[in-house]
C-alpha cells in the first residue's frame, strides 16, 4: 500500500510539473523565439522585461560590474503591461512585439534624457524619439535602458565618459575594453541584457564593439537608415544601426529601421533600395559559389596581432569549405597614392551646432563653444573638443572638405572597379587587427582598422564572430564589405558562415 501511495504521489507531482511551464530562458534567445512564445501564450511581456531588468541589476553595477547601463527606463514595465493588454485584445503590435532594446545614449527618447555621454548635456529631454527608436517602438519594441558610450562618440577604442563614472567592461574579460563608441550596447547585448543594442558607427562603432564581444554588427549603406534624432559626430560618415547576437536578428532590425525620412535628406538615396524581405536572404548555403577577395590593405600592418591573423586564416579555410572561392590577395589599385590625397575636414562643430540649434531651449548647451567653456566633460576628450572648436570647416565649402569628398568618390570608384574586375561578391578581412586591450592601456596597438573603407565609401560592411584569441578567450570578428546597397547579399554571406560555424558563445559573468 505504501508503495502504491508513493507511486500515486510521484504521478501527481509529474502531472503538476507537466502543467507548470518552465520559465522562459532569456540567455541567447532570439527575436523569433520570443515572438513564438508570445504567439503560443507561454510568455508575457512583463515577465520577459522583468527577467532582463533582473539580469541588469545582478550584473551591471554589481556581480560582473560591466557598467554598460546609464539609466533604466522607469516606464519599461508600464510599457510591457500595455503590450500584454494589446496582445490579448488584438494580437502582436508588430514584428518587434516586446523586444527589449538598449538605447545608446546619443539616441533621443521621449522618456529618458539624451546626453551623448557628457555632463554638459545632462538631463536633456528633447520630447521625441529618434527615427530609429520610433520605428522600433511602433513595431512593438520596449526601450528598457540607456547604454553607455564613449563621450560624443569620439573614441573607437574604449567606452568612458563624464556622465557615468568608470569604464564599460568587456564581459568576456572584465579587465578588457569593449571598443567604442557603442561599447555599452556591445557589452550589454553580449551579456544578454536585451535583444537589440542601438549603436552608431562613424568610423568603427558598430563593428568594433561587435567584434570585441562576439556579436553581429552591420554598418549599412549611407542613406539606408535615418540618423535623425541622433547626436551627430560627423554626418558625412555617421550611420545609425544596432548590434545583435545573430544575423537573423540583425536582418529583422534592418527591416524595421530602413527607409526614407524627410528629417534626414540623405535617406532619399535609399528610397528604392530597401529590400521588402531581408530575411529571405538568410540561406545556410549562401556561401556556395561566392567569390570573396581578401583585402590585405584593410588590416595587414606591422602591428597585426599574430593570434588575429591565425584565427582569420582559419576563417578563410572555413569559407572555402563552405563553397566560397577565396581570392587572396586582392588590391585596390593606386590605394596609397589615393589615400595620400584626401583632405582634412573636421565638421564636428558644424554638425553639433546645427543639431543643438534645432533643439532650441530643450538643449542645456547651445553650441560647442558653450560646452568647452562649461568644462563639463571627461578630460580625455578635451583635445578633441578644442580641435573641433578651432575648426571652421563647412561641408561642401571648405577646401579640406571638398578634397575629402573628392577622395571618397575616387575610392568608391576604385573599390567597385576592383570588385567588378574580379567578379567579387564581397571583400573580407578581420574586423579588428588586435584583441581587446586592457582597460587603461594606451600603449599597445588598439587594432582599429575600420576607419577607412566602409566609412569613406559609404558602402556596407557586416561583422560576425570568427573565433577567439588569447587561449580561446577573447572574441574576434570577420568582416564582409560590399558594394552600395548590397545588404541582402552581405546578410546572406554572414548568415551562411554563422550557421556553419556557430562561433558565438555567451560570456561567463562573474
Tab-separated table of C-alpha atoms in Angstrom:
chain	number	residue	atom	x	y	z
A	1	UNK	CA	0.000	0.000	0.000
A	2	UNK	CA	2.817	2.365	0.924
A	3	UNK	CA	4.497	1.799	-2.470
A	4	UNK	CA	1.219	2.438	-4.264
A	5	UNK	CA	0.750	5.652	-2.299
A	6	UNK	CA	4.275	6.775	-3.173
A	7	UNK	CA	3.655	5.971	-6.830
A	8	UNK	CA	0.447	7.991	-6.753
A	9	UNK	CA	2.282	10.965	-5.238
A	10	UNK	CA	5.002	10.752	-7.876
A	11	UNK	CA	2.441	10.559	-10.676
A	12	UNK	CA	0.585	13.544	-9.253
A	13	UNK	CA	3.832	15.515	-8.978
A	14	UNK	CA	4.741	14.608	-12.550
A	15	UNK	CA	1.324	15.712	-13.767
A	16	UNK	CA	1.632	19.002	-11.894
A	17	UNK	CA	5.107	19.519	-13.308
A	18	UNK	CA	3.813	18.943	-16.795
A	19	UNK	CA	1.165	21.638	-16.252
A	20	UNK	CA	3.631	24.283	-14.980
A	21	UNK	CA	5.653	25.672	-17.903
A	22	UNK	CA	9.344	26.168	-17.422
A	23	UNK	CA	10.409	29.800	-17.116
A	24	UNK	CA	11.410	31.314	-20.439
A	25	UNK	CA	15.206	31.346	-20.746
A	26	UNK	CA	16.397	34.761	-21.870
A	27	UNK	CA	20.064	33.858	-22.291
A	28	UNK	CA	20.943	33.803	-26.018
A	29	UNK	CA	17.291	33.940	-27.043
A	30	UNK	CA	16.323	35.482	-30.386
A	31	UNK	CA	13.570	37.719	-31.703
A	32	UNK	CA	11.952	34.757	-33.472
A	33	UNK	CA	11.950	32.689	-30.281
A	34	UNK	CA	10.276	35.316	-28.134
A	35	UNK	CA	7.691	36.031	-30.844
A	36	UNK	CA	6.869	32.305	-30.954
A	37	UNK	CA	6.471	32.293	-27.171
A	38	UNK	CA	4.106	35.269	-27.338
A	39	UNK	CA	2.058	33.580	-30.042
A	40	UNK	CA	1.540	30.420	-28.018
A	41	UNK	CA	0.896	32.496	-24.869
A	42	UNK	CA	3.733	30.808	-22.939
A	43	UNK	CA	5.364	34.173	-22.245
A	44	UNK	CA	4.184	37.592	-21.158
A	45	UNK	CA	5.910	40.828	-21.945
A	46	UNK	CA	6.041	41.748	-18.262
A	47	UNK	CA	7.805	38.513	-17.300
A	48	UNK	CA	10.293	38.923	-20.147
A	49	UNK	CA	11.148	42.522	-19.274
A	50	UNK	CA	11.373	41.633	-15.574
A	51	UNK	CA	13.945	38.937	-16.362
A	52	UNK	CA	16.103	41.333	-18.357
A	53	UNK	CA	15.877	44.027	-15.690
A	54	UNK	CA	16.856	41.474	-13.042
A	55	UNK	CA	19.847	40.412	-15.133
A	56	UNK	CA	20.952	44.032	-15.475
A	57	UNK	CA	20.500	44.559	-11.735
A	58	UNK	CA	22.635	41.496	-10.971
A	59	UNK	CA	25.476	42.175	-13.386
A	60	UNK	CA	25.806	45.817	-14.351
A	61	UNK	CA	26.806	47.664	-11.191
A	62	UNK	CA	27.121	44.503	-9.091
A	63	UNK	CA	28.334	40.999	-9.927
A	64	UNK	CA	30.331	41.237	-13.160
A	65	UNK	CA	30.064	45.055	-12.837
A	66	UNK	CA	30.032	45.683	-16.590
A	67	UNK	CA	28.994	49.344	-16.201
A	68	UNK	CA	27.154	49.161	-19.527
A	69	UNK	CA	23.947	50.874	-18.422
A	70	UNK	CA	23.479	54.594	-17.838
A	71	UNK	CA	19.836	54.505	-16.841
A	72	UNK	CA	16.947	52.049	-16.548
A	73	UNK	CA	13.726	53.152	-18.213
A	74	UNK	CA	11.313	53.706	-15.314
A	75	UNK	CA	8.414	53.182	-17.740
A	76	UNK	CA	9.620	49.825	-19.074
A	77	UNK	CA	7.237	47.672	-17.046
A	78	UNK	CA	4.339	50.021	-17.779
A	79	UNK	CA	5.092	49.622	-21.488
A	80	UNK	CA	5.282	45.846	-21.017
A	81	UNK	CA	1.868	45.744	-19.342
A	82	UNK	CA	0.382	47.786	-22.174
A	83	UNK	CA	1.841	45.386	-24.740
A	84	UNK	CA	0.391	42.419	-22.849
A	85	UNK	CA	-3.021	44.087	-22.909
A	86	UNK	CA	-2.787	44.803	-26.614
A	87	UNK	CA	-1.674	41.226	-27.312
A	88	UNK	CA	-4.745	39.890	-25.507
A	89	UNK	CA	-7.090	42.268	-27.300
A	90	UNK	CA	-5.799	42.238	-30.858
A	91	UNK	CA	-2.563	40.249	-31.183
A	92	UNK	CA	1.072	41.335	-31.507
A	93	UNK	CA	1.667	45.019	-32.099
A	94	UNK	CA	4.257	44.312	-34.773
A	95	UNK	CA	7.351	42.304	-35.681
A	96	UNK	CA	9.216	43.662	-32.636
A	97	UNK	CA	6.446	42.961	-30.117
A	98	UNK	CA	8.072	43.329	-26.671
A	99	UNK	CA	11.621	43.057	-27.972
A	100	UNK	CA	13.807	44.658	-25.257
A	101	UNK	CA	16.171	47.312	-26.612
A	102	UNK	CA	19.207	49.047	-25.134
A	103	UNK	CA	19.308	52.612	-26.456
A	104	UNK	CA	22.732	54.146	-26.957
A	105	UNK	CA	22.952	57.445	-25.100
A	106	UNK	CA	23.168	59.531	-28.276
A	107	UNK	CA	19.678	58.467	-29.483
A	108	UNK	CA	16.769	60.661	-28.406
A	109	UNK	CA	13.904	59.025	-26.496
A	110	UNK	CA	10.759	60.586	-25.099
A	111	UNK	CA	11.135	59.075	-21.631
A	112	UNK	CA	14.875	59.226	-20.897
A	113	UNK	CA	17.455	62.020	-21.147
A	114	UNK	CA	19.878	62.045	-24.086
A	115	UNK	CA	23.403	63.086	-23.084
A	116	UNK	CA	25.856	61.588	-25.616
A	117	UNK	CA	27.812	60.566	-22.510
A	118	UNK	CA	28.509	64.151	-21.494
A	119	UNK	CA	27.759	66.065	-18.292
A	120	UNK	CA	27.365	69.113	-20.492
A	121	UNK	CA	24.097	67.631	-21.796
A	122	UNK	CA	22.941	66.070	-18.523
A	123	UNK	CA	19.167	65.879	-18.232
A	124	UNK	CA	18.490	66.828	-21.865
A	125	UNK	CA	14.906	65.879	-22.703
A	126	UNK	CA	14.064	66.533	-26.338
A	127	UNK	CA	10.460	65.355	-26.103
A	128	UNK	CA	10.736	62.998	-29.056
A	129	UNK	CA	12.148	59.719	-30.261
A	130	UNK	CA	14.942	59.381	-32.783
A	131	UNK	CA	13.633	57.998	-36.090
A	132	UNK	CA	15.109	54.549	-35.402
A	133	UNK	CA	13.689	54.461	-31.860
A	134	UNK	CA	10.235	55.446	-33.144
A	135	UNK	CA	10.324	52.791	-35.859
A	136	UNK	CA	11.200	50.112	-33.319
A	137	UNK	CA	8.675	51.363	-30.760
A	138	UNK	CA	5.911	51.460	-33.367
A	139	UNK	CA	6.812	47.850	-34.203
A	140	UNK	CA	6.305	46.889	-30.551
A	141	UNK	CA	9.795	47.128	-29.032
A	142	UNK	CA	10.442	48.182	-25.424
A	143	UNK	CA	13.243	50.630	-24.661
A	144	UNK	CA	14.380	49.140	-21.369
A	145	UNK	CA	17.548	51.126	-20.689
A	146	UNK	CA	20.137	53.624	-21.855
A	147	UNK	CA	23.507	52.082	-22.774
A	148	UNK	CA	26.842	53.718	-22.124
A	149	UNK	CA	29.070	55.207	-24.829
A	150	UNK	CA	32.332	56.991	-25.432
A	151	UNK	CA	31.657	60.679	-24.839
A	152	UNK	CA	30.329	62.339	-28.005
A	153	UNK	CA	31.265	59.031	-29.726
A	154	UNK	CA	34.889	60.158	-30.060
A	155	UNK	CA	36.766	57.020	-29.044
A	156	UNK	CA	36.658	53.859	-31.160
A	157	UNK	CA	38.822	52.016	-28.637
A	158	UNK	CA	37.234	52.402	-25.196
A	159	UNK	CA	33.977	53.384	-23.521
A	160	UNK	CA	34.431	56.064	-20.873
A	161	UNK	CA	32.775	59.455	-20.369
A	162	UNK	CA	31.727	62.078	-17.840
A	163	UNK	CA	28.080	61.044	-17.391
A	164	UNK	CA	28.860	57.662	-15.795
A	165	UNK	CA	31.901	57.004	-13.575
A	166	UNK	CA	34.311	54.328	-14.753
A	167	UNK	CA	34.827	52.280	-17.906
A	168	UNK	CA	32.389	49.895	-19.516
A	169	UNK	CA	33.933	46.413	-19.241
A	170	UNK	CA	34.140	43.568	-21.702
A	171	UNK	CA	32.048	40.647	-20.364
A	172	UNK	CA	34.493	38.101	-21.802
A	173	UNK	CA	37.261	39.580	-19.651
A	174	UNK	CA	36.309	42.477	-17.416
A	175	UNK	CA	39.876	43.775	-17.391
A	176	UNK	CA	39.488	44.496	-21.116
A	177	UNK	CA	37.864	47.262	-23.173
A	178	UNK	CA	34.641	46.976	-25.130
A	179	UNK	CA	35.871	49.100	-28.051
A	180	UNK	CA	33.888	52.269	-28.716
A	181	UNK	CA	31.890	54.212	-29.020
A	182	UNK	CA	28.901	51.857	-28.699
A	183	UNK	CA	30.631	49.796	-26.011
A	184	UNK	CA	27.679	49.853	-23.632
A	185	UNK	CA	25.388	48.334	-26.238
A	186	UNK	CA	28.079	45.796	-27.138
A	187	UNK	CA	28.718	44.681	-23.562
A	188	UNK	CA	25.013	44.679	-22.722
A	189	UNK	CA	23.909	42.566	-25.676
A	190	UNK	CA	26.824	40.159	-25.245
A	191	UNK	CA	25.808	39.740	-21.595
A	192	UNK	CA	22.134	39.211	-22.519
A	193	UNK	CA	20.805	42.454	-21.029
A	194	UNK	CA	18.427	42.814	-24.038
A	195	UNK	CA	17.957	41.516	-27.593
A	196	UNK	CA	18.935	44.642	-29.519
A	197	UNK	CA	21.529	47.298	-28.731
A	198	UNK	CA	21.209	50.522	-30.699
A	199	UNK	CA	24.570	51.763	-31.899
A	200	UNK	CA	26.098	54.312	-34.245
A	201	UNK	CA	29.119	53.956	-36.497
A	202	UNK	CA	31.125	56.915	-37.758
A	203	UNK	CA	34.343	55.001	-38.270
A	204	UNK	CA	34.020	51.814	-36.254
A	205	UNK	CA	31.463	51.998	-33.511
A	206	UNK	CA	29.001	49.320	-34.568
A	207	UNK	CA	31.548	46.846	-35.894
A	208	UNK	CA	34.238	47.343	-33.225
A	209	UNK	CA	32.100	46.513	-30.177
A	210	UNK	CA	30.502	43.666	-32.131
A	211	UNK	CA	33.893	42.126	-32.896
A	212	UNK	CA	35.161	42.564	-29.332
A	213	UNK	CA	32.085	40.860	-27.881
A	214	UNK	CA	31.200	38.065	-30.332
A	215	UNK	CA	28.251	39.922	-31.844
A	216	UNK	CA	26.837	40.747	-35.250
A	217	UNK	CA	27.108	44.364	-36.351
A	218	UNK	CA	26.016	45.871	-39.669
A	219	UNK	CA	27.138	49.269	-40.886
A	220	UNK	CA	24.585	49.853	-43.640
A	221	UNK	CA	24.946	51.882	-46.836
A	222	UNK	CA	24.890	55.621	-46.236
A	223	UNK	CA	21.289	56.684	-46.832
A	224	UNK	CA	19.541	53.422	-45.964
A	225	UNK	CA	18.786	54.321	-42.310
A	226	UNK	CA	17.955	57.758	-40.904
A	227	UNK	CA	20.226	59.453	-38.355
A	228	UNK	CA	17.531	61.948	-37.300
A	229	UNK	CA	17.435	62.318	-33.533
A	230	UNK	CA	20.964	61.000	-33.016
A	231	UNK	CA	23.567	63.403	-31.626
A	232	UNK	CA	25.997	63.799	-34.557
A	233	UNK	CA	29.742	63.279	-34.649
A	234	UNK	CA	30.304	63.635	-38.389
A	235	UNK	CA	27.273	63.466	-40.657
A	236	UNK	CA	29.488	62.707	-43.623
A	237	UNK	CA	30.061	59.278	-42.080
A	238	UNK	CA	27.556	58.758	-39.222
A	239	UNK	CA	25.416	55.624	-39.500
A	240	UNK	CA	22.600	54.528	-37.178
A	241	UNK	CA	22.171	50.817	-36.546
A	242	UNK	CA	22.362	48.038	-33.996
A	243	UNK	CA	24.344	45.173	-32.550
A	244	UNK	CA	22.669	41.795	-32.017
A	245	UNK	CA	23.662	38.231	-31.211
A	246	UNK	CA	22.556	36.717	-34.535
A	247	UNK	CA	22.472	37.604	-38.212
A	248	UNK	CA	18.734	36.850	-38.310
A	249	UNK	CA	18.106	39.428	-35.585
A	250	UNK	CA	20.207	41.982	-37.460
A	251	UNK	CA	18.119	41.363	-40.589
A	252	UNK	CA	14.918	41.752	-38.572
A	253	UNK	CA	16.068	45.066	-37.112
A	254	UNK	CA	17.140	46.382	-40.511
A	255	UNK	CA	13.710	45.536	-41.937
A	256	UNK	CA	12.096	47.810	-39.371
A	257	UNK	CA	14.517	50.746	-39.356
A	258	UNK	CA	15.475	51.069	-43.057
A	259	UNK	CA	13.652	53.624	-45.147
A	260	UNK	CA	13.421	57.291	-46.128
A	261	UNK	CA	12.964	60.074	-43.600
A	262	UNK	CA	12.450	63.736	-44.594
A	263	UNK	CA	14.332	64.766	-41.442
A	264	UNK	CA	17.494	63.151	-42.865
A	265	UNK	CA	17.732	64.129	-46.547
A	266	UNK	CA	20.496	61.600	-47.300
A	267	UNK	CA	17.882	58.831	-46.959
A	268	UNK	CA	16.314	59.934	-50.251
A	269	UNK	CA	19.171	57.981	-51.867
A	270	UNK	CA	17.989	54.770	-50.250
A	271	UNK	CA	14.304	55.092	-51.090
A	272	UNK	CA	14.393	52.435	-53.817
A	273	UNK	CA	16.986	50.208	-52.159
A	274	UNK	CA	15.098	48.856	-49.128
A	275	UNK	CA	14.525	45.133	-49.517
A	276	UNK	CA	10.918	44.029	-48.968
A	277	UNK	CA	12.239	40.963	-47.122
A	278	UNK	CA	15.786	40.872	-45.771
A	279	UNK	CA	15.023	37.563	-44.040
A	280	UNK	CA	14.624	35.925	-47.445
A	281	UNK	CA	18.384	36.316	-47.902
A	282	UNK	CA	19.187	34.120	-44.906
A	283	UNK	CA	20.167	30.878	-46.640
A	284	UNK	CA	22.502	28.353	-44.987
A	285	UNK	CA	24.111	27.620	-48.374
A	286	UNK	CA	24.666	31.294	-49.161
A	287	UNK	CA	28.450	30.925	-49.468
A	288	UNK	CA	28.331	28.292	-52.201
A	289	UNK	CA	29.813	29.813	-55.328
A	290	UNK	CA	30.514	33.156	-53.644
A	291	UNK	CA	33.691	34.954	-54.672
A	292	UNK	CA	35.452	36.713	-51.799
A	293	UNK	CA	38.565	38.857	-52.014
A	294	UNK	CA	40.991	39.144	-49.088
A	295	UNK	CA	41.700	42.869	-48.748
A	296	UNK	CA	45.091	42.994	-47.026
A	297	UNK	CA	45.125	46.793	-47.370
A	298	UNK	CA	42.386	46.907	-44.713
A	299	UNK	CA	44.229	45.087	-41.952
A	300	UNK	CA	47.704	43.780	-42.783
A	301	UNK	CA	50.047	46.171	-40.982
A	302	UNK	CA	53.210	45.709	-38.890
A	303	UNK	CA	51.054	45.795	-35.730
A	304	UNK	CA	48.718	42.976	-36.863
A	305	UNK	CA	48.366	40.567	-33.940
A	306	UNK	CA	49.549	37.039	-34.720
A	307	UNK	CA	46.552	35.483	-32.934
A	308	UNK	CA	44.125	37.542	-35.007
A	309	UNK	CA	45.992	36.600	-38.167
A	310	UNK	CA	45.840	32.905	-37.270
A	311	UNK	CA	42.112	32.999	-36.467
A	312	UNK	CA	41.426	34.875	-39.718
A	313	UNK	CA	43.358	32.338	-41.766
A	314	UNK	CA	41.266	29.657	-40.088
A	315	UNK	CA	38.131	31.573	-41.077
A	316	UNK	CA	39.315	31.695	-44.698
A	317	UNK	CA	39.595	27.922	-44.594
A	318	UNK	CA	36.051	27.702	-43.239
A	319	UNK	CA	34.804	29.951	-46.039
A	320	UNK	CA	36.446	27.710	-48.635
A	321	UNK	CA	34.965	24.604	-47.034
A	322	UNK	CA	31.540	26.222	-47.278
A	323	UNK	CA	31.884	26.589	-51.028
A	324	UNK	CA	33.287	30.091	-51.381
A	325	UNK	CA	36.117	30.878	-53.762
A	326	UNK	CA	38.599	32.975	-51.799
A	327	UNK	CA	40.826	35.203	-53.902
A	328	UNK	CA	43.897	36.058	-51.836
A	329	UNK	CA	45.193	38.717	-52.104
A	330	UNK	CA	43.238	41.432	-53.879
A	331	UNK	CA	44.258	45.069	-54.033
A	332	UNK	CA	42.651	48.461	-54.616
A	333	UNK	CA	44.750	49.930	-57.427
A	334	UNK	CA	46.747	53.040	-56.537
A	335	UNK	CA	45.483	52.934	-52.975
A	336	UNK	CA	48.494	54.523	-51.262
A	337	UNK	CA	48.537	57.472	-53.656
A	338	UNK	CA	44.795	57.839	-53.383
A	339	UNK	CA	44.863	57.764	-49.612
A	340	UNK	CA	47.516	60.460	-49.508
A	341	UNK	CA	45.281	62.796	-51.499
A	342	UNK	CA	42.408	63.038	-49.020
A	343	UNK	CA	41.911	66.374	-47.353
A	344	UNK	CA	41.163	67.100	-43.717
A	345	UNK	CA	37.615	68.120	-42.818
A	346	UNK	CA	36.601	68.494	-39.172
A	347	UNK	CA	32.866	69.149	-39.305
A	348	UNK	CA	32.054	68.196	-35.707
A	349	UNK	CA	31.382	71.813	-34.656
A	350	UNK	CA	29.301	72.465	-37.768
A	351	UNK	CA	27.122	69.377	-37.281
A	352	UNK	CA	26.794	69.623	-33.493
A	353	UNK	CA	25.929	73.333	-33.510
A	354	UNK	CA	23.198	72.744	-36.086
A	355	UNK	CA	21.820	69.860	-34.034
A	356	UNK	CA	21.762	71.884	-30.805
A	357	UNK	CA	20.218	74.884	-32.558
A	358	UNK	CA	17.407	72.630	-33.759
A	359	UNK	CA	16.595	71.719	-30.157
A	360	UNK	CA	16.353	75.312	-29.010
A	361	UNK	CA	15.684	75.671	-25.277
A	362	UNK	CA	15.429	71.895	-24.845
A	363	UNK	CA	19.234	71.704	-25.028
A	364	UNK	CA	21.171	72.744	-21.894
A	365	UNK	CA	24.031	73.869	-24.144
A	366	UNK	CA	23.561	75.695	-27.433
A	367	UNK	CA	26.979	75.404	-29.048
A	368	UNK	CA	30.295	73.593	-28.905
A	369	UNK	CA	31.805	76.806	-27.543
A	370	UNK	CA	29.440	76.665	-24.543
A	371	UNK	CA	30.305	73.003	-23.976
A	372	UNK	CA	34.050	73.694	-23.938
A	373	UNK	CA	33.598	76.661	-21.593
A	374	UNK	CA	31.440	74.587	-19.240
A	375	UNK	CA	34.307	72.143	-18.521
A	376	UNK	CA	31.589	69.519	-18.011
A	377	UNK	CA	33.260	66.696	-19.918
A	378	UNK	CA	35.795	63.915	-19.395
A	379	UNK	CA	39.403	65.168	-19.505
A	380	UNK	CA	40.283	62.564	-22.138
A	381	UNK	CA	38.250	64.386	-24.805
A	382	UNK	CA	39.406	67.946	-24.118
A	383	UNK	CA	41.847	67.980	-27.028
A	384	UNK	CA	39.181	66.639	-29.406
A	385	UNK	CA	36.671	69.248	-28.300
A	386	UNK	CA	39.170	72.081	-28.613
A	387	UNK	CA	40.283	70.860	-32.036
A	388	UNK	CA	36.661	70.812	-33.169
A	389	UNK	CA	36.080	74.270	-31.771
A	390	UNK	CA	39.105	75.653	-33.618
A	391	UNK	CA	37.812	74.346	-36.957
A	392	UNK	CA	35.569	76.407	-39.194
A	393	UNK	CA	35.123	73.656	-41.779
A	394	UNK	CA	31.838	73.689	-43.666
A	395	UNK	CA	30.900	70.528	-45.602
A	396	UNK	CA	30.931	71.074	-49.341
A	397	UNK	CA	32.518	74.524	-48.962
A	398	UNK	CA	35.857	74.334	-47.168
A	399	UNK	CA	38.784	73.229	-49.359
A	400	UNK	CA	39.612	70.368	-46.989
A	401	UNK	CA	36.025	69.111	-47.066
A	402	UNK	CA	35.866	69.284	-50.864
A	403	UNK	CA	39.169	67.434	-51.095
A	404	UNK	CA	37.880	64.764	-48.715
A	405	UNK	CA	34.743	64.332	-50.779
A	406	UNK	CA	36.775	64.005	-53.987
A	407	UNK	CA	38.926	61.325	-52.336
A	408	UNK	CA	35.841	59.416	-51.261
A	409	UNK	CA	34.371	59.436	-54.737
A	410	UNK	CA	37.630	58.155	-56.192
A	411	UNK	CA	37.799	55.450	-53.531
A	412	UNK	CA	34.270	54.334	-54.337
A	413	UNK	CA	35.165	54.025	-57.986
A	414	UNK	CA	38.370	52.123	-57.189
A	415	UNK	CA	36.613	49.648	-54.867
A	416	UNK	CA	33.836	48.941	-57.355
A	417	UNK	CA	36.404	48.574	-60.131
A	418	UNK	CA	38.302	46.004	-58.081
A	419	UNK	CA	35.174	44.029	-57.248
A	420	UNK	CA	33.840	44.153	-60.792
A	421	UNK	CA	37.129	43.147	-62.377
A	422	UNK	CA	37.354	40.009	-60.231
A	423	UNK	CA	33.593	39.431	-60.028
A	424	UNK	CA	33.683	39.561	-56.235
A	425	UNK	CA	30.625	39.345	-54.026
A	426	UNK	CA	32.437	40.894	-51.078
A	427	UNK	CA	35.818	41.787	-49.639
A	428	UNK	CA	36.839	40.131	-46.361
A	429	UNK	CA	39.248	40.979	-43.546
A	430	UNK	CA	39.474	40.812	-39.741
A	431	UNK	CA	37.179	43.381	-38.172
A	432	UNK	CA	39.931	44.355	-35.735
A	433	UNK	CA	43.657	43.727	-36.173
A	434	UNK	CA	44.268	43.233	-32.427
A	435	UNK	CA	42.400	41.717	-29.456
A	436	UNK	CA	40.636	43.942	-26.891
A	437	UNK	CA	43.181	45.973	-24.956
A	438	UNK	CA	43.469	46.073	-21.203
A	439	UNK	CA	41.473	48.939	-19.711
A	440	UNK	CA	43.782	51.911	-19.263
A	441	UNK	CA	46.384	50.602	-21.726
A	442	UNK	CA	47.189	53.329	-24.242
A	443	UNK	CA	50.500	51.831	-25.359
A	444	UNK	CA	49.800	48.530	-27.120
A	445	UNK	CA	48.192	48.755	-30.586
A	446	UNK	CA	44.468	49.459	-30.497
A	447	UNK	CA	43.861	47.428	-33.633
A	448	UNK	CA	41.048	49.511	-35.125
A	449	UNK	CA	41.236	49.027	-38.893
A	450	UNK	CA	37.681	50.164	-39.712
A	451	UNK	CA	38.052	53.892	-40.198
A	452	UNK	CA	38.701	53.912	-43.918
A	453	UNK	CA	36.957	51.601	-46.357
A	454	UNK	CA	33.319	51.404	-45.269
A	455	UNK	CA	33.036	54.926	-43.760
A	456	UNK	CA	34.848	56.642	-46.632
A	457	UNK	CA	32.924	54.884	-49.400
A	458	UNK	CA	29.584	54.803	-47.620
A	459	UNK	CA	29.367	51.128	-48.607
A	460	UNK	CA	28.024	48.490	-46.189
A	461	UNK	CA	30.009	46.091	-44.012
A	462	UNK	CA	28.943	43.400	-41.565
A	463	UNK	CA	30.948	41.632	-38.861
A	464	UNK	CA	30.261	38.175	-37.400
A	465	UNK	CA	32.188	36.139	-34.805
A	466	UNK	CA	35.058	34.149	-36.330
A	467	UNK	CA	36.650	32.684	-33.205
A	468	UNK	CA	38.737	33.632	-30.203
A	469	UNK	CA	42.291	34.664	-29.371
A	470	UNK	CA	44.428	34.563	-26.224
A	471	UNK	CA	43.815	30.962	-25.275
A	472	UNK	CA	40.355	30.830	-26.842
A	473	UNK	CA	39.086	33.593	-24.536
A	474	UNK	CA	38.801	36.918	-26.416
A	475	UNK	CA	36.377	37.270	-29.364
A	476	UNK	CA	37.454	38.216	-32.878
A	477	UNK	CA	35.275	39.259	-35.814
A	478	UNK	CA	35.197	38.527	-39.546
A	479	UNK	CA	34.102	41.412	-41.772
A	480	UNK	CA	32.327	41.244	-45.149
A	481	UNK	CA	32.488	44.540	-47.082
A	482	UNK	CA	30.356	45.044	-50.190
A	483	UNK	CA	29.067	47.391	-52.855
A	484	UNK	CA	26.477	50.060	-52.137
A	485	UNK	CA	23.025	48.661	-51.277
A	486	UNK	CA	24.310	45.073	-51.040
A	487	UNK	CA	22.922	44.466	-47.537
A	488	UNK	CA	20.907	41.450	-48.657
A	489	UNK	CA	23.975	39.743	-50.103
A	490	UNK	CA	26.121	40.556	-47.074
A	491	UNK	CA	23.450	39.184	-44.746
A	492	UNK	CA	23.338	36.034	-46.862
A	493	UNK	CA	27.103	35.515	-46.680
A	494	UNK	CA	27.276	36.294	-42.963
A	495	UNK	CA	24.328	34.037	-42.142
A	496	UNK	CA	25.806	31.086	-44.007
A	497	UNK	CA	29.104	31.497	-42.171
A	498	UNK	CA	27.410	31.942	-38.789
A	499	UNK	CA	25.161	28.915	-39.180
A	500	UNK	CA	28.013	26.656	-40.244
A	501	UNK	CA	30.471	27.722	-37.545
A	502	UNK	CA	28.452	28.896	-34.515
A	503	UNK	CA	31.474	30.711	-33.106
A	504	UNK	CA	29.449	32.848	-30.731
A	505	UNK	CA	29.232	31.647	-27.159
A	506	UNK	CA	27.923	33.696	-24.235
A	507	UNK	CA	30.407	35.100	-21.735
A	508	UNK	CA	30.567	33.647	-18.240
A	509	UNK	CA	29.578	36.506	-15.952
A	510	UNK	CA	31.392	36.539	-12.637
